CSV table of C-alpha atoms in Angstrom, one decimal:
chain,number,residue,atom,x,y,z
A,1,MET,CA,2.1,-13.5,-51.7
A,2,THR,CA,0.6,-11.1,-49.1
A,3,ALA,CA,-0.7,-13.8,-46.7
A,4,PRO,CA,2.7,-15.3,-45.8
A,5,GLY,CA,4.1,-11.8,-45.2
A,6,VAL,CA,1.2,-10.9,-42.9
A,7,GLY,CA,1.4,-14.2,-41.1
A,8,GLY,CA,5.2,-13.7,-40.5
A,9,ALA,CA,4.8,-10.1,-39.3
A,10,GLY,CA,2.5,-11.1,-36.5
A,11,PRO,CA,5.0,-13.1,-34.4
A,12,ARG,CA,7.7,-10.5,-35.1
A,13,SER,CA,5.5,-7.6,-34.0
A,14,LEU,CA,4.6,-9.6,-30.8
A,15,GLY,CA,8.3,-10.3,-30.1
A,16,VAL,CA,9.1,-6.6,-30.6
A,17,ARG,CA,6.4,-5.6,-28.2
A,18,VAL,CA,7.6,-8.1,-25.6
A,19,ALA,CA,11.2,-6.8,-26.0
A,20,GLU,CA,10.0,-3.2,-25.6
A,21,ASN,CA,8.1,-4.1,-22.4
A,22,VAL,CA,11.1,-5.9,-21.0
A,23,LEU,CA,13.4,-3.0,-22.0
A,24,PHE,CA,11.1,-0.4,-20.3
A,25,ALA,CA,10.8,-2.6,-17.2
A,26,VAL,CA,14.5,-3.3,-16.6
A,27,GLY,CA,16.2,-0.5,-18.6
A,28,LEU,CA,15.9,2.3,-16.1
A,29,PRO,CA,16.9,0.2,-13.1
A,30,VAL,CA,20.0,-1.2,-14.9
A,31,LEU,CA,21.0,2.3,-16.0
A,32,THR,CA,20.5,3.7,-12.5
A,33,ILE,CA,22.6,0.9,-10.9
A,34,GLY,CA,25.3,1.5,-13.5
A,35,LEU,CA,25.4,5.3,-12.9
A,36,TRP,CA,25.3,4.6,-9.1
A,37,ALA,CA,28.3,2.2,-9.4
A,38,VAL,CA,30.4,4.7,-11.4
A,39,TRP,CA,29.5,7.6,-9.1
A,40,SER,CA,30.3,5.6,-5.9
A,41,THR,CA,33.8,4.7,-7.2
A,42,ARG,CA,34.6,8.3,-8.0
A,43,SER,CA,33.0,9.8,-4.9
A,44,THR,CA,34.9,10.4,-1.6
A,45,ASN,CA,31.7,10.7,0.4
A,46,ARG,CA,31.8,7.9,3.0
A,47,PHE,CA,28.0,8.0,3.2
A,48,LEU,CA,27.6,6.9,-0.4
A,49,VAL,CA,28.2,3.1,-0.7
A,50,GLY,CA,28.5,1.1,-3.9
A,51,PRO,CA,26.1,-1.6,-5.1
A,52,HIS,CA,28.6,-4.4,-4.2
A,53,THR,CA,29.1,-3.1,-0.7
A,54,LEU,CA,25.3,-2.6,-0.2
A,55,LEU,CA,24.5,-6.1,-1.4
A,56,ASP,CA,27.2,-7.6,0.9
A,57,ALA,CA,25.8,-5.6,3.8
A,58,PHE,CA,22.3,-6.7,2.9
A,59,ARG,CA,23.3,-10.4,2.9
A,60,GLN,CA,25.1,-10.2,6.2
A,61,THR,CA,22.5,-8.1,8.0
A,62,TRP,CA,19.1,-9.5,6.9
A,63,ILE,CA,19.7,-13.1,5.8
A,64,GLY,CA,19.8,-14.8,9.2
A,65,PRO,CA,18.5,-14.2,12.7
A,66,ALA,CA,17.6,-10.6,11.9
A,67,PHE,CA,15.0,-11.7,9.4
A,68,VAL,CA,13.1,-13.6,12.1
A,69,HIS,CA,13.7,-11.1,14.9
A,70,ASP,CA,13.2,-7.8,13.0
A,71,VAL,CA,11.7,-8.3,9.5
A,72,LEU,CA,8.9,-10.8,10.3
A,73,PRO,CA,7.5,-8.9,13.3
A,74,SER,CA,7.5,-5.7,11.2
A,75,VAL,CA,5.7,-7.4,8.3
A,76,TYR,CA,3.2,-8.9,10.8
A,77,ARG,CA,2.4,-5.5,12.2
A,78,LEU,CA,2.1,-4.0,8.7
A,79,LEU,CA,-0.3,-6.7,7.5
A,80,ALA,CA,-2.3,-6.5,10.8
A,81,GLY,CA,-2.7,-2.7,10.4
A,82,LEU,CA,-3.7,-3.0,6.8
A,83,PHE,CA,-6.3,-5.7,7.5
A,84,ALA,CA,-7.8,-3.7,10.3
A,85,SER,CA,-7.8,-0.5,8.2
A,86,VAL,CA,-9.6,-2.3,5.3
A,87,LEU,CA,-12.1,-3.9,7.6
A,88,LEU,CA,-12.9,-0.8,9.6
A,89,GLY,CA,-12.7,1.6,6.7
A,90,VAL,CA,-15.0,-0.4,4.4
A,91,ALA,CA,-17.6,-1.2,7.1
A,92,THR,CA,-17.7,2.4,8.4
A,93,GLY,CA,-17.6,3.9,4.9
A,94,VAL,CA,-20.6,1.8,3.8
A,95,ILE,CA,-22.6,3.0,6.8
A,96,ILE,CA,-21.7,6.6,6.4
A,97,GLY,CA,-22.1,6.6,2.7
A,98,ARG,CA,-25.6,5.1,2.9
A,99,LEU,CA,-26.9,7.4,5.6
A,100,ARG,CA,-26.9,11.0,4.4
A,101,PRO,CA,-27.9,12.6,7.8
A,102,LEU,CA,-25.1,10.7,9.5
A,103,ARG,CA,-22.7,11.7,6.7
A,104,GLU,CA,-23.5,15.4,7.1
A,105,ILE,CA,-23.1,15.2,10.9
A,106,LEU,CA,-19.7,13.4,10.8
A,107,GLU,CA,-18.2,15.2,7.8
A,108,PRO,CA,-16.6,18.1,9.9
A,109,LEU,CA,-15.3,15.5,12.5
A,110,LEU,CA,-13.8,13.3,9.8
A,111,GLU,CA,-12.0,16.3,8.2
A,112,PHE,CA,-10.7,17.3,11.7
A,113,PHE,CA,-9.2,13.8,12.5
A,114,ARG,CA,-7.9,13.3,8.9
A,115,ALA,CA,-5.9,16.5,9.2
A,116,ILE,CA,-4.0,15.3,12.3
A,117,PRO,CA,-0.7,13.7,11.2
A,118,PRO,CA,-0.6,10.2,12.6
A,119,PRO,CA,3.0,10.4,13.9
A,120,VAL,CA,2.0,13.0,16.5
A,121,LEU,CA,-0.4,10.4,17.9
A,122,ILE,CA,2.5,8.0,18.8
A,123,PRO,CA,3.1,9.6,22.3
A,124,VAL,CA,-0.6,9.4,23.0
A,125,ALA,CA,-0.8,5.8,21.9
A,126,MET,CA,2.2,5.0,24.0
A,127,LEU,CA,0.6,6.5,27.1
A,128,LEU,CA,-2.7,4.7,26.5
A,129,LEU,CA,-1.5,1.3,25.2
A,130,GLY,CA,2.1,1.1,26.3
A,131,ILE,CA,5.0,0.1,24.1
A,132,THR,CA,3.4,-2.9,22.6
A,133,ASP,CA,2.6,-4.4,19.2
A,134,THR,CA,-1.0,-3.2,19.6
A,135,MET,CA,0.2,0.4,19.9
A,136,LYS,CA,2.2,0.1,16.6
A,137,VAL,CA,-0.8,-1.5,14.8
A,138,VAL,CA,-3.1,1.3,16.1
A,139,VAL,CA,-0.6,3.9,14.8
A,140,ILE,CA,-0.7,2.2,11.4
A,141,VAL,CA,-4.5,2.1,11.4
A,142,SER,CA,-4.7,5.8,12.4
A,143,GLY,CA,-3.2,6.8,9.1
A,144,ALA,CA,-4.0,4.0,6.7
A,145,ILE,CA,-7.7,4.0,7.4
A,146,TRP,CA,-8.4,7.4,5.9
A,147,PRO,CA,-7.9,6.8,2.2
A,148,ILE,CA,-10.0,3.6,2.5
A,149,LEU,CA,-12.8,5.2,4.5
A,150,LEU,CA,-13.1,8.3,2.3
A,151,ASN,CA,-13.0,6.4,-1.0
A,152,THR,CA,-15.5,3.9,0.3
A,153,ILE,CA,-17.9,6.8,1.3
A,154,GLU,CA,-17.6,8.3,-2.2
A,155,GLY,CA,-17.9,5.0,-3.9
A,156,VAL,CA,-21.1,4.2,-2.0
A,157,ARG,CA,-22.5,7.6,-2.6
A,158,ALA,CA,-21.9,7.3,-6.3
A,159,THR,CA,-23.8,4.0,-6.6
A,160,ASP,CA,-26.2,4.2,-9.6
A,161,SER,CA,-29.7,5.0,-8.4
A,162,VAL,CA,-31.2,3.1,-11.3
A,163,MET,CA,-29.4,-0.1,-10.2
A,164,MET,CA,-30.7,0.4,-6.6
A,165,GLU,CA,-34.3,0.9,-7.8
A,166,THR,CA,-34.0,-2.1,-10.0
A,167,ALA,CA,-32.8,-4.2,-7.0
A,168,ARG,CA,-35.7,-2.9,-4.9
A,169,SER,CA,-38.1,-3.8,-7.7
A,170,PHE,CA,-36.8,-7.3,-7.7
A,171,ARG,CA,-37.3,-7.3,-3.9
A,172,PHE,CA,-33.6,-7.8,-3.1
A,173,SER,CA,-33.1,-7.8,0.7
A,174,ARG,CA,-30.8,-5.1,2.2
A,175,TRP,CA,-28.0,-7.7,2.6
A,176,ASP,CA,-28.4,-8.7,-1.1
A,177,ARG,CA,-28.3,-5.1,-2.2
A,178,LEU,CA,-25.2,-4.5,-0.2
A,179,TRP,CA,-23.3,-7.5,-1.6
A,180,LEU,CA,-24.7,-7.6,-5.1
A,181,VAL,CA,-25.1,-3.9,-5.9
A,182,ILE,CA,-23.4,-1.4,-3.5
A,183,LEU,CA,-20.1,-3.1,-2.8
A,184,PRO,CA,-19.4,-4.1,-6.5
A,185,ALA,CA,-20.3,-0.6,-7.6
A,186,ALA,CA,-18.0,1.0,-5.0
A,187,SER,CA,-15.2,-1.6,-5.4
A,188,PRO,CA,-13.1,0.5,-7.8
A,189,ARG,CA,-13.0,3.4,-5.4
A,190,ILE,CA,-12.3,1.0,-2.5
A,191,MET,CA,-9.4,-0.6,-4.2
A,192,THR,CA,-8.0,2.9,-5.0
A,193,GLY,CA,-8.2,3.7,-1.3
A,194,VAL,CA,-6.4,0.4,-0.4
A,195,ARG,CA,-3.6,1.1,-2.9
A,196,GLN,CA,-3.1,4.5,-1.3
A,197,ALA,CA,-3.1,3.0,2.2
A,198,LEU,CA,-0.3,0.6,1.3
A,199,SER,CA,2.4,3.3,1.2
A,200,VAL,CA,0.9,5.1,4.2
A,201,ALA,CA,0.9,1.9,6.3
A,202,LEU,CA,4.6,1.1,5.3
A,203,ILE,CA,5.7,4.6,6.4
A,204,LEU,CA,3.8,4.5,9.7
A,205,MET,CA,5.2,1.0,10.4
A,206,VAL,CA,8.7,2.4,10.2
A,207,ILE,CA,8.0,5.6,12.2
A,208,SER,CA,6.3,3.7,15.0
A,209,GLU,CA,9.3,1.4,15.3
A,210,MET,CA,11.7,4.3,15.3
A,211,PHE,CA,9.9,6.0,18.2
A,212,ALA,CA,9.3,3.1,20.5
A,213,SER,CA,10.7,-0.3,19.8
A,214,SER,CA,13.6,-2.6,20.5
A,215,ALA,CA,13.2,-4.6,17.3
A,216,GLY,CA,11.9,-4.2,13.9
A,217,LEU,CA,13.0,-2.6,10.6
A,218,GLY,CA,12.4,1.0,11.8
A,219,TYR,CA,14.4,0.4,15.0
A,220,ARG,CA,17.3,-1.3,13.1
A,221,ILE,CA,17.6,1.5,10.5
A,222,ALA,CA,17.6,4.1,13.2
A,223,TYR,CA,20.2,2.1,15.2
A,224,PHE,CA,22.5,1.8,12.1
A,225,GLN,CA,22.2,5.5,11.5
A,226,ARG,CA,23.0,6.5,15.1
A,227,ASN,CA,26.1,4.2,15.0
A,228,TYR,CA,27.3,5.3,11.6
A,229,LEU,CA,26.8,1.8,10.1
A,230,ILE,CA,26.1,3.4,6.7
A,231,ALA,CA,26.0,0.3,4.5
A,232,GLU,CA,23.7,-1.5,6.9
A,233,MET,CA,21.5,1.5,7.1
A,234,TRP,CA,21.1,1.6,3.3
A,235,SER,CA,20.5,-2.1,3.3
A,236,GLY,CA,17.5,-1.6,5.6
A,237,ILE,CA,16.2,1.1,3.2
A,238,LEU,CA,16.6,-1.3,0.3
A,239,LEU,CA,14.7,-4.0,2.2
A,240,LEU,CA,11.8,-1.5,2.8
A,241,GLY,CA,11.7,-0.8,-0.9
A,242,LEU,CA,11.6,-4.5,-1.7
A,243,ILE,CA,8.7,-5.0,0.7
A,244,GLY,CA,6.9,-2.1,-0.9
A,245,VAL,CA,7.4,-3.6,-4.4
A,246,PHE,CA,6.2,-7.0,-3.2
A,247,LEU,CA,3.1,-5.4,-1.6
A,248,ALA,CA,2.3,-3.5,-4.8
A,249,VAL,CA,2.7,-6.6,-7.0
A,250,ALA,CA,0.6,-8.7,-4.7
A,251,PHE,CA,-2.1,-6.0,-4.5
A,252,GLY,CA,-2.1,-5.7,-8.3
A,253,VAL,CA,-2.9,-9.4,-8.6
A,254,VAL,CA,-5.7,-9.2,-6.1
A,255,GLU,CA,-7.0,-6.0,-7.7
A,256,ARG,CA,-7.1,-7.6,-11.2
A,257,ARG,CA,-9.1,-10.5,-9.8
A,258,VAL,CA,-11.5,-8.4,-7.8
A,259,LEU,CA,-12.1,-5.8,-10.5
A,260,ARG,CA,-12.0,-8.2,-13.4
A,261,TRP,CA,-15.5,-7.2,-14.4
A,262,TYR,CA,-14.6,-3.5,-14.2
A,263,HIS,CA,-11.6,-3.8,-16.5
A,264,GLY,CA,-13.5,-6.0,-18.9
A,265,MET,CA,-16.3,-3.4,-19.1
A,266,LYS,CA,-13.7,-0.7,-19.8
A,267,GLU,CA,-12.2,-2.7,-22.6
A,268,VAL,CA,-15.7,-3.2,-24.1
A,269,THR,CA,-16.3,0.5,-23.9
A,270,ARG,CA,-13.0,1.4,-25.5
A,271,GLY,CA,-13.7,-1.1,-28.3
């Protein structure tokens, strides 16, 4: 009598869990949109547009030539800045993390440059590099590199000394120790730094295009704001949010693959 009840409870409990996850995922956005729609119909503020008006402006503004002329160049600069930040941040972080004298010498200098807000470097970058895509990528790198660099340094420093001694005992070369011991051990911290750099890079992409550009998402949003095209301005902000969500989801997939061993180890430890 008990077995059928237990067997029947399993699928139901799984279905309940799936329903709860879906409810938590879409419940708050649906509620927010509903409240927004009600508020926009009752408000007399011309700067507050409703969901239907916003979606209509989004379709007319971004689905067409603007996607090629503004969105794609912005995404290209964003991805180029992120790639350069990861490459430079990880490479430099490994070197500094492994060499203690170098780390002690550079630590005050790193703290000094990290404290400089990247937007104030835009005029300097414009003077040195001109109003070019390279300048905008450099601005993105100037801010996005820091979380990656500092997390890489800490991750390399925290590498288990027993693992390093074991690798030396087995006569691993320096290159093998780097790829098989140091980078895997530091990879959770590195991925944390990359996740933090995503939002920084997106912000700096917009700011660099607002300051010096004749195309791009940042330029278009500023243009709409200056000309009181309110619905179009909000549609650009919506597009930025969608790009951020897409980057977060894509990064989550990559992170799960790269840190599959790490999450598996955590599950075993919890069990």
